[in-house]
Each structure stands twice: as C-alpha cells, then as structure tokens.
Coordinates of C-alpha atoms in Angstrom, one line a residue:
M206 CA 7.6 -30.0 -54.9
L207 CA 8.0 -31.0 -51.3
L208 CA 8.1 -27.4 -50.2
L209 CA 4.9 -26.7 -52.1
G210 CA 3.2 -29.7 -50.5
C211 CA 4.2 -28.5 -47.1
T212 CA 2.9 -25.0 -47.8
V213 CA -0.4 -26.4 -48.9
L214 CA -0.7 -28.6 -45.8
V215 CA 0.0 -25.7 -43.5
H216 CA -2.7 -23.6 -45.2
Y217 CA -5.1 -26.5 -45.2
S218 CA -4.5 -27.0 -41.5
Y219 CA -5.2 -23.3 -40.8
D220 CA -8.2 -23.3 -43.0
V221 CA -9.8 -26.3 -41.3
R222 CA -9.2 -24.9 -37.9
Y223 CA -10.5 -21.5 -39.0
L224 CA -13.8 -23.0 -40.2
L225 CA -14.1 -25.2 -37.1
S226 CA -13.4 -22.4 -34.7
L227 CA -15.6 -20.0 -36.6
R228 CA -18.6 -22.4 -36.3
L229 CA -17.9 -23.1 -32.7
E230 CA -17.5 -19.4 -31.9
K231 CA -20.8 -18.5 -33.6
E232 CA -22.6 -21.2 -31.7
Y233 CA -21.0 -20.1 -28.4
E234 CA -21.7 -16.4 -28.9
G235 CA -25.2 -17.2 -30.0
G236 CA -25.8 -18.1 -26.3
I237 CA -24.1 -15.0 -24.9
Q238 CA -25.4 -12.1 -27.1
N239 CA -26.6 -10.5 -23.9
D240 CA -23.2 -10.9 -22.2
T241 CA -23.4 -9.1 -18.9
L242 CA -20.6 -7.8 -16.6
R243 CA -19.5 -9.8 -13.6
T244 CA -18.3 -7.5 -10.8
S245 CA -16.1 -8.5 -8.0
Q246 CA -17.9 -8.4 -4.7
L247 CA -16.6 -6.5 -1.7
T248 CA -15.9 -8.4 1.5
L249 CA -14.3 -7.2 4.7
A250 CA -12.7 -10.5 5.6
P251 CA -10.3 -12.8 3.7
N252 CA -12.0 -14.6 0.9
T253 CA -12.3 -18.4 1.1
T254 CA -11.8 -20.8 -1.8
S255 CA -14.9 -22.4 -3.2
P256 CA -15.3 -24.7 -6.2
L257 CA -17.2 -23.8 -9.3
M258 CA -18.1 -26.4 -11.9
S259 CA -17.3 -25.2 -15.4
A260 CA -17.7 -28.5 -17.2
P261 CA -18.9 -32.0 -16.2
G262 CA -16.4 -33.5 -13.8
E263 CA -14.0 -30.5 -13.9
E264 CA -13.6 -28.3 -10.9
V265 CA -12.2 -24.8 -11.1
L266 CA -11.2 -22.8 -8.0
T267 CA -12.3 -19.3 -7.6
P268 CA -9.4 -16.9 -6.9
S269 CA -8.6 -16.9 -3.3
G270 CA -6.5 -14.6 -1.1
P271 CA -6.7 -11.1 0.2
M272 CA -9.6 -8.7 -0.4
F273 CA -9.9 -5.1 0.6
Q274 CA -10.2 -4.7 4.4
R275 CA -11.0 -1.5 6.2
I276 CA -8.8 0.1 8.9
N277 CA -11.3 1.0 11.7
Q278 CA -13.8 3.6 10.5
N279 CA -11.7 5.6 8.1
D280 CA -11.7 5.5 4.3
A281 CA -8.4 3.6 4.6
W282 CA -8.1 0.0 3.3
V283 CA -5.4 -2.7 3.2
Y284 CA -5.1 -5.4 0.5
S285 CA -2.0 -7.5 1.0
A286 CA 1.1 -8.0 3.2
F287 CA 4.6 -9.2 2.4
F288 CA 7.8 -10.0 4.2
D289 CA 10.5 -7.7 3.0
T290 CA 14.1 -6.7 3.7
Y291 CA 15.0 -3.0 3.1
K292 CA 18.3 -1.4 4.0
D293 CA 19.3 -4.5 6.0
K294 CA 16.1 -4.4 8.1
N295 CA 13.4 -7.1 8.0
L296 CA 9.9 -5.8 8.0
I297 CA 6.3 -6.6 7.0
R298 CA 5.1 -4.3 4.2
V299 CA 1.3 -3.8 3.9
F300 CA -0.1 -2.3 0.7
G301 CA -3.3 -0.4 0.8
M302 CA -4.9 3.1 0.2
Q303 CA -5.8 6.0 2.4
P304 CA -6.7 9.7 2.2
H305 CA -3.7 11.8 1.4
A306 CA -4.4 14.0 4.4
L307 CA -4.6 11.2 6.9
Q308 CA -1.7 11.4 9.3
N309 CA -2.7 9.1 12.2
S310 CA -0.1 7.0 13.9
V311 CA 0.2 3.5 12.5
F312 CA 0.2 0.4 14.7
C313 CA 1.0 -3.1 13.6
H314 CA -0.5 -6.1 15.3
L315 CA 1.7 -9.1 14.5
G316 CA 0.3 -12.6 14.9
F317 CA 2.5 -15.6 15.5
K318 CA 1.6 -19.2 16.1
H319 CA 1.5 -18.9 19.9
E320 CA 1.5 -15.2 20.6
N321 CA 0.8 -11.7 19.3
Y322 CA 2.4 -8.3 19.9
T323 CA 1.8 -4.7 18.8
M324 CA 4.4 -2.2 17.6
E325 CA 4.4 1.2 16.0
G326 CA 4.8 1.3 12.3
K327 CA 5.5 3.8 9.6
R328 CA 3.8 4.8 6.3
T329 CA 5.0 5.7 2.9
L330 CA 2.6 7.4 0.5
L331 CA 3.5 6.5 -3.1
L332 CA 4.0 9.3 -5.6
D333 CA 0.8 10.4 -7.2
T334 CA 0.3 13.6 -9.3
H335 CA -3.3 13.1 -10.3
G336 CA -4.9 14.9 -7.4
Y337 CA -7.3 12.2 -6.1
R338 CA -8.3 12.1 -2.5
L339 CA -6.9 8.6 -1.9
R340 CA -3.3 7.6 -2.4
V341 CA -1.6 4.2 -2.5
V342 CA 0.2 3.6 0.7
S343 CA 2.8 1.2 2.1
Y344 CA 2.6 0.6 5.9
E345 CA 5.9 -0.7 7.2
C346 CA 6.2 -2.8 10.4
E347 CA 9.9 -3.4 11.3
L348 CA 10.6 -6.7 13.0
A349 CA 12.5 -6.7 16.2
D350 CA 13.9 -10.2 15.9
D351 CA 14.2 -13.2 13.6
R352 CA 10.7 -14.4 14.2
R353 CA 8.3 -14.5 11.2
P354 CA 4.7 -13.5 11.8
D355 CA 1.8 -15.3 10.2
Y356 CA -0.5 -12.4 9.9
V357 CA -0.7 -8.6 10.5
S358 CA -3.4 -6.1 11.3
I359 CA -3.2 -2.3 11.0
T360 CA -4.9 0.1 13.4
W361 CA -4.4 3.8 14.4
N362 CA -4.2 3.2 18.2
T363 CA -2.8 0.4 20.3
S364 CA -6.1 -0.1 22.0
D365 CA -8.2 -0.4 18.8
S366 CA -9.7 -3.7 18.0
P367 CA -8.4 -4.6 14.5
T368 CA -11.0 -4.7 11.7
N369 CA -8.5 -6.3 9.2
S370 CA -6.3 -9.3 9.2
L371 CA -3.9 -10.2 6.3
G372 CA -1.8 -13.3 6.0
V373 CA 1.8 -12.5 5.4
L374 CA 3.3 -13.7 2.1
Y375 CA 6.9 -14.8 2.1
P376 CA 9.2 -15.0 -1.0
S377 CA 9.2 -18.4 -2.7
S378 CA 11.8 -20.2 -4.8
L379 CA 12.4 -19.2 -8.4
K380 CA 9.9 -20.8 -10.7
R381 CA 10.0 -18.9 -13.9
N382 CA 11.9 -16.3 -15.9
F383 CA 9.0 -14.0 -17.1
T384 CA 5.7 -13.1 -15.6
V385 CA 3.2 -10.5 -16.9
C386 CA 1.3 -8.2 -14.7
Y387 CA -1.8 -6.8 -16.6
A388 CA -3.7 -3.6 -15.8
I389 CA -7.0 -3.9 -13.9
L390 CA -9.9 -5.3 -16.0
Y391 CA -12.7 -2.8 -15.6
N392 CA -15.9 -3.1 -17.5
F393 CA -13.9 -5.4 -19.7
T394 CA -15.5 -7.3 -22.6
N395 CA -12.8 -7.7 -25.3
Y396 CA -11.8 -11.3 -24.6
K397 CA -10.2 -11.6 -28.0
Q398 CA -7.7 -8.9 -27.0
I399 CA -6.7 -11.1 -24.0
I400 CA -6.1 -14.1 -26.2
Q401 CA -3.9 -12.0 -28.6
S402 CA -1.9 -10.6 -25.7
V403 CA -1.4 -13.9 -23.8
E404 CA -0.4 -16.0 -26.8
F405 CA 2.0 -13.4 -28.2
D406 CA 3.6 -12.9 -24.9
R407 CA 4.0 -16.7 -24.5
I408 CA 6.0 -16.7 -27.8
L409 CA 8.2 -14.0 -26.3
G410 CA 8.9 -16.0 -23.1
A411 CA 6.0 -15.2 -20.7
E412 CA 5.2 -18.2 -18.5
H413 CA 2.5 -16.9 -16.3
F414 CA 0.1 -14.0 -16.1
F415 CA -1.7 -12.0 -13.4
V416 CA -4.9 -10.1 -13.9
Y417 CA -6.9 -8.0 -11.4
N418 CA -10.6 -8.4 -12.0
M419 CA -12.9 -5.5 -11.1
S420 CA -15.7 -6.1 -13.6
I421 CA -15.7 -8.4 -16.7
S422 CA -18.1 -10.0 -19.1
N423 CA -19.3 -13.6 -18.8
T424 CA -17.3 -14.5 -21.8
T425 CA -14.1 -12.9 -20.4
D426 CA -14.7 -14.7 -17.1
A427 CA -15.0 -18.0 -18.9
L428 CA -11.7 -17.3 -20.8
L429 CA -9.9 -16.4 -17.7
R430 CA -11.0 -19.7 -16.1
H431 CA -9.9 -21.5 -19.2
Y432 CA -6.4 -20.1 -18.8
Q433 CA -6.5 -20.8 -15.0
R434 CA -7.2 -24.5 -15.8
R435 CA -4.1 -24.6 -18.0
G436 CA -2.0 -23.1 -15.2
L437 CA -1.1 -20.0 -17.1
L438 CA -3.1 -17.4 -15.2
T439 CA -3.7 -16.1 -11.7
V440 CA -6.9 -14.0 -11.2
M441 CA -6.9 -11.6 -8.2
Q442 CA -10.4 -10.2 -7.4
W443 CA -10.4 -6.4 -7.2
P444 CA -13.7 -5.2 -5.6
L445 CA -12.6 -1.6 -5.2
P446 CA -14.5 -0.2 -2.1
I447 CA -14.2 3.4 -3.1
S448 CA -13.7 5.3 -6.4
E449 CA -11.7 8.3 -5.2
I450 CA -8.3 6.9 -6.4
H451 CA -6.6 7.2 -9.7
Y452 CA -7.5 4.6 -12.4
Q453 CA -9.2 2.1 -10.1
G454 CA -6.1 1.8 -7.9
Q455 CA -3.8 0.5 -10.7
V456 CA -0.6 1.5 -9.0
L457 CA -1.7 -0.6 -5.9
A458 CA -2.4 -3.6 -8.1
I459 CA 1.0 -3.3 -9.9
N460 CA 2.9 -3.2 -6.6
D461 CA 0.9 -6.2 -5.3
C462 CA 1.7 -8.1 -8.4
V463 CA 5.4 -7.4 -8.4
Y464 CA 5.7 -8.3 -4.8
R465 CA 3.8 -11.5 -5.3
N466 CA 6.4 -12.5 -7.9
K467 CA 9.5 -11.5 -5.8
G468 CA 11.7 -14.6 -5.6
V469 CA 9.3 -16.4 -7.9
S470 CA 10.0 -14.8 -11.3
K471 CA 13.3 -13.4 -12.5
Y472 CA 11.5 -10.7 -14.5
V473 CA 8.0 -9.1 -14.5
A474 CA 6.6 -7.3 -17.6
I475 CA 4.1 -4.6 -16.8
H476 CA 1.7 -3.7 -19.6
D477 CA -2.0 -3.5 -20.6
T478 CA -3.8 -6.1 -22.7
D479 CA -3.7 -3.9 -25.8
E480 CA 0.1 -3.5 -25.6
I481 CA 2.8 -5.9 -26.6
I482 CA 6.6 -5.4 -26.0
I483 CA 8.0 -6.6 -29.3
P484 CA 11.7 -7.0 -30.0
N485 CA 12.8 -5.8 -33.5
N486 CA 15.4 -8.4 -34.1
H487 CA 15.5 -10.8 -31.2
D488 CA 13.1 -13.8 -30.9
N489 CA 12.2 -13.3 -27.3
W490 CA 12.5 -11.1 -24.2
G491 CA 15.4 -13.1 -22.7
D492 CA 17.6 -12.5 -25.8
L493 CA 16.5 -8.9 -25.8
I494 CA 17.5 -8.3 -22.2
D495 CA 20.8 -10.1 -22.8
Q496 CA 21.6 -7.6 -25.5
V497 CA 20.6 -4.6 -23.4
N498 CA 22.8 -5.9 -20.6
K499 CA 25.7 -6.3 -22.9
D500 CA 25.3 -2.8 -24.3
Y501 CA 25.0 -1.4 -20.8
D502 CA 28.2 -3.1 -19.7
Q503 CA 30.1 -1.7 -22.7
Q504 CA 28.8 1.7 -22.0
K505 CA 29.9 1.6 -18.4
Q506 CA 33.1 -0.3 -19.3
S507 CA 32.4 -2.9 -16.7
P508 CA 31.2 -6.5 -17.2
Q509 CA 29.1 -6.5 -14.1
S510 CA 27.4 -3.1 -14.4
H511 CA 24.1 -4.7 -15.7
E512 CA 23.7 -6.5 -12.4
K513 CA 22.3 -3.3 -10.8
L514 CA 19.6 -2.8 -13.5
G515 CA 16.2 -3.1 -11.9
T516 CA 14.0 -1.6 -14.7
Y517 CA 14.1 -2.0 -18.5
I518 CA 12.1 0.9 -20.0
V519 CA 10.6 0.2 -23.4
E520 CA 9.3 3.2 -25.3
S521 CA 5.8 3.1 -26.9
T522 CA 3.8 4.2 -29.8
F523 CA 0.3 3.7 -31.2
F524 CA -0.4 1.2 -34.0
Q525 CA -3.8 2.4 -35.1
D526 CA -4.6 1.8 -38.8
R527 CA -4.5 -0.8 -41.5
P528 CA -2.3 -0.2 -44.5
N529 CA -4.1 0.7 -47.7
A530 CA -5.0 -2.0 -50.2
S531 CA -1.9 -1.8 -52.4
V532 CA 0.5 -1.8 -49.4
W533 CA -1.3 -4.6 -47.7
S534 CA -1.2 -6.7 -51.0
A535 CA 2.6 -6.2 -51.1
I536 CA 2.9 -7.2 -47.4
K537 CA 0.8 -10.3 -48.0
Q538 CA 3.2 -11.4 -50.8
N539 CA 6.3 -10.6 -48.8
Y540 CA 5.2 -12.5 -45.7
S541 CA 3.4 -15.3 -47.5
I542 CA 0.0 -14.4 -46.0
S543 CA -2.7 -16.5 -47.7
D544 CA -6.3 -15.4 -47.9
Q545 CA -7.1 -18.1 -45.3
V546 CA -4.6 -16.7 -42.9
E547 CA -5.9 -13.2 -43.5
R548 CA -9.3 -14.5 -42.5
L549 CA -7.8 -15.8 -39.3
F550 CA -6.4 -12.4 -38.6
E551 CA -9.9 -10.9 -39.1
N552 CA -11.9 -13.5 -37.3
Y553 CA -9.7 -13.6 -34.2
S554 CA -9.2 -9.8 -34.2
L555 CA -5.4 -10.1 -34.4
T556 CA -4.8 -6.4 -34.8
V557 CA -1.1 -6.9 -34.0
F558 CA -0.9 -8.4 -37.5
T559 CA -3.3 -6.1 -39.4
D560 CA -3.0 -2.6 -37.8
L561 CA 0.5 -2.0 -38.9
V562 CA 0.3 1.8 -39.5
R563 CA 1.8 3.6 -36.5
L564 CA 2.7 7.1 -35.4
Q565 CA 6.2 8.1 -36.6
N566 CA 7.5 8.9 -33.2
A567 CA 7.5 7.0 -29.9
F568 CA 6.5 8.7 -26.7
V569 CA 9.9 9.5 -25.2
G570 CA 9.5 9.9 -21.4
G571 CA 5.8 9.0 -21.4
R572 CA 3.5 6.1 -22.1
Q573 CA 6.5 3.7 -22.0
K574 CA 6.2 0.3 -20.3
S575 CA 8.7 -1.7 -18.2
I576 CA 10.2 -5.1 -17.5
V577 CA 11.4 -5.1 -13.9
R578 CA 13.4 -7.4 -11.6
P579 CA 11.2 -7.7 -8.5
E580 CA 14.1 -7.9 -6.0
M581 CA 15.5 -4.6 -7.4
V582 CA 12.5 -2.3 -7.3
L583 CA 10.8 -0.9 -4.2
F584 CA 7.7 0.8 -5.7
P585 CA 7.0 0.0 -9.4
D586 CA 4.5 2.1 -11.4
V587 CA 2.4 2.0 -14.5
H588 CA 5.1 3.3 -16.9
T589 CA 8.3 3.0 -15.0
T590 CA 9.6 2.5 -11.4
I591 CA 8.8 5.1 -8.8
T592 CA 11.6 4.0 -6.4
H593 CA 14.4 1.5 -6.8
R594 CA 16.1 -0.3 -4.0
P595 CA 19.6 1.0 -2.9
S596 CA 22.2 0.9 -5.8
A597 CA 19.6 -0.2 -8.4
T598 CA 18.8 1.8 -11.4
D599 CA 17.0 1.7 -14.8
V600 CA 17.9 1.7 -18.5
T601 CA 15.9 2.8 -21.5
V602 CA 15.9 0.2 -24.3
R603 CA 16.9 1.6 -27.6
Q604 CA 14.1 1.9 -30.1
S605 CA 16.2 0.0 -32.6
L606 CA 16.0 -3.0 -30.2
A607 CA 12.3 -3.0 -29.1
L608 CA 9.1 -1.0 -29.0
V609 CA 5.8 -1.3 -27.2
H610 CA 3.1 -1.9 -29.9
H611 CA 0.1 -0.1 -28.4
Q612 CA -2.9 -1.4 -30.5
R613 CA -5.3 1.5 -30.1
K614 CA -6.6 4.4 -32.1
Y615 CA -5.0 7.5 -30.7
S616 CA -5.2 10.3 -33.3
S617 CA -6.3 11.0 -36.9
S618 CA -4.2 9.6 -39.7
S619 CA -1.2 11.7 -40.7
P620 CA 1.1 11.8 -43.7
T621 CA 4.0 11.2 -41.4
D622 CA 2.6 7.8 -40.2
I623 CA 4.7 4.8 -41.1
V624 CA 4.1 1.1 -41.8
E625 CA 6.0 -1.3 -39.5
T626 CA 5.8 -5.1 -40.1
T627 CA 8.0 -6.3 -37.2
S628 CA 5.1 -8.2 -35.6
L629 CA 4.7 -10.4 -38.7
R630 CA 7.9 -12.2 -37.9
F631 CA 6.0 -14.0 -35.2
K632 CA 2.8 -15.0 -37.1
D633 CA 3.8 -18.6 -37.9
K634 CA 4.5 -19.2 -34.2
M635 CA 1.4 -17.3 -33.0
L636 CA -1.3 -18.8 -35.2
P637 CA -1.1 -22.4 -33.9
L638 CA -1.3 -21.1 -30.3
V639 CA -4.3 -19.0 -31.1
N640 CA -6.0 -21.8 -33.0
E641 CA -5.4 -24.1 -30.1
T642 CA -6.9 -21.7 -27.6
Y643 CA -10.0 -21.0 -29.7
S644 CA -10.5 -24.7 -30.4
M645 CA -10.2 -25.6 -26.7
F646 CA -12.2 -22.6 -25.4
F647 CA -15.2 -22.9 -27.7
T648 CA -15.6 -26.7 -27.2

C-alpha cells in the first residue's frame, strides 16, 4: 500500500510539473515564434566584459576572453594562448588558423610586466585531410628562462608592428572531475537538445560545460545564459572571420577547450549536443573509467599501466527511430513508464528515451567520441586524439561497457536494426533535473 502510494505521488508530481511547464513553455514560445539567430560579432581586439540584464535585479556577464585576431595582413588568425611544457621545455602555445601554404617565419613578441622581448618561434599544422585552404595551427614560443609572460603577439618579421595581442592562460588548480566540450553551435535553434544533453551528462558526472557560439537562436541564447547563471556553463564567442576551414574550425575549438581545462578538470568529454556517452552497466563515467583502467592493467599485466592512458575512445552508433507500438507498450510496462511520463518524453523532446531503435553495428574506427585527460594529450580532435604527449596512449572502450548514443536519423530503417533500452535506466534521475530546468527557464 505504501509503495503504491509512493508511485502515485511520483506520477502526480511529474504530471503537475508537466502541466505547469507546458503552459509556461507555450506562453514563452508565443512571444518567440519568429525566433531569430544571434551571430557572434567579429572583433580584432580582445573582448571586454559588459553586463546584460536578463531579469529585474539580475546581472549576467557576456562571455569574455579572446576573439579572433589577425596576423598582419594575411588570412592568418590567432584565438588563444597557453603556457605549456612539452618535452621538458616551457613554451607559450598559440592556437589559430592559417593557409596551408603559408610558410613565413614566426616571431613571438612576449610581454612581461616591465619589459618585452621578441624571439623566433615555430609552427605545427594540425592534421587535416579535408582539403580546405586554411588549417588549424599551433605557434610555439619556447621560453628562454623561468619568467612567465603576461601576453604574446605573433608576427612574420621582427620589425612588424603586432596586430594581435593575447593574454597567456596558465594551468589552474584541479576543480572538477569531468568537463564537457561541445561542438560549435552554428545556426543552432534546438534548445531542447541542449537541455537533454546537459542534464543527462550531469547524471553521468559532468560538472561543467563549454560551448562555442557562432550563431544561435534567441531562445538558445536565453537558455545558455540560464545555465551560466547556475555556474554550469562557459560560453566562448566564435565569430569565425573566414569560412575556408573545415566545419567552422571545430578542431581549433576542441583544442582551445581542452587546453582551458588542463589542470582544472581531470577528464574532458568531447561530443556533440545530439550525442551521449552512456555506460551499459555503470552508473556514471567515473565508474566506467575505473573499469576500463582495471581491464587495461590486467591486459598489460601491470597495476600502473592505465596511468599512461590519455584518451578513452567510445564507439558510436545512430539511434534513429521509435519502436513500433507493441514493442513500445512492452517497454512502458517493463520500465514503469506511465502515460504522464510518456507525455514528458514527448513534450521535452527527450529522444534519448523514445528513439530506441538503433543500427545493429557501431562505427568501428570512425564517428567515435572520446574522453581525454588534458595533461596527456597534445592535439585532441573531433573523434579521437591526433597526437598524445610522450609515453601517453589511447584505449578503445569495449562496446559491452559503453556506447555513444547518437540521436539522429542516419539511414532508412533496416530489418537488422535493434532496440536498445539502456538509456531508460537513467530516466528516474533525469526527469527531475529536466523538470527543474524547464520550470526555472520558463518562469
């Protein structure tokens, strides 16, 4: 009797929140039917922080920090600079993009509190097989002594007047275990997808999120500011100055994000907003990685072997259809999904709980996503790591342990497609978080 009462109360709570959030959402969307895209604006100087009022008495800071800055008159641009140690040498690493064919000498103008000096630097073009004119580049300025510069500028000649100036970012103390780096938001309007991704990742252990904003709708902008106010999200503006680079410069954004979290976050998960790295049996990413480390040590017959792991590769497949009516009815019964909860799935577009029909096979060697240890990777990439630091390596997580659930239509239905319900293990933890976010966001 008590159990039945608890069940009724839970369903009643969901139902009331559902009706409230549905009413508020309709009222809110009634005023934004002509939702327009907000595009990051290009500036050639570091951005300054300015307050925007989002609610009476509540101040929200616009994202501050580096913007794209040009190197002299070439189509070469820099975005951010980091202190780094590589092969026992201290250096300033500047990330940017430049034409593949550009081979000018690189000069670093280092600024200290009371003096400046100029030195010759080096460049590393990151691997890119897509054939675009521009490539992601790392400019490296090796430091001659123990002094730490405050800012750096890049030119092609010692006599050039710098047209860029980046503040140097230094590693901070460890603050969290897991951070998520999302793909660039470009012409992005699906704010419900962000809510699904953020709240599910929070269940799995994510404590903070980074997004790179190129162009988003007003509603998406309001949602990002909501998550910023809660301390869950950092928004980096991404006013790409030129289009001749693969996928809006996504590899550049990923490297920037991972380096920003070096020393700050033990792990960084890299995936898109329509992807979720879901363990099959473990309750969170931490327990999943502990299992992978244990298996790796056993395989290598050494209890410390996992310490050199820099990248955990998780294979991916597409979850693209809903089960048919009879299968869905059985799933509802097995997982105690009431009609009210099903309406929540529908209203909030929680496709991770409804689109359970997936391709039979995962994409081995392609489309996978990764969780990385920032101090162990040199150049991370969209699907895996381009280059690790010395002695570091990667491991592929067994499909029996975890899979990337890519919630997107990829191909026509096939008789070989299968139904997987792993995600439903998390619905009772997920729904209160989603309800809370919608209730807060639409009031």
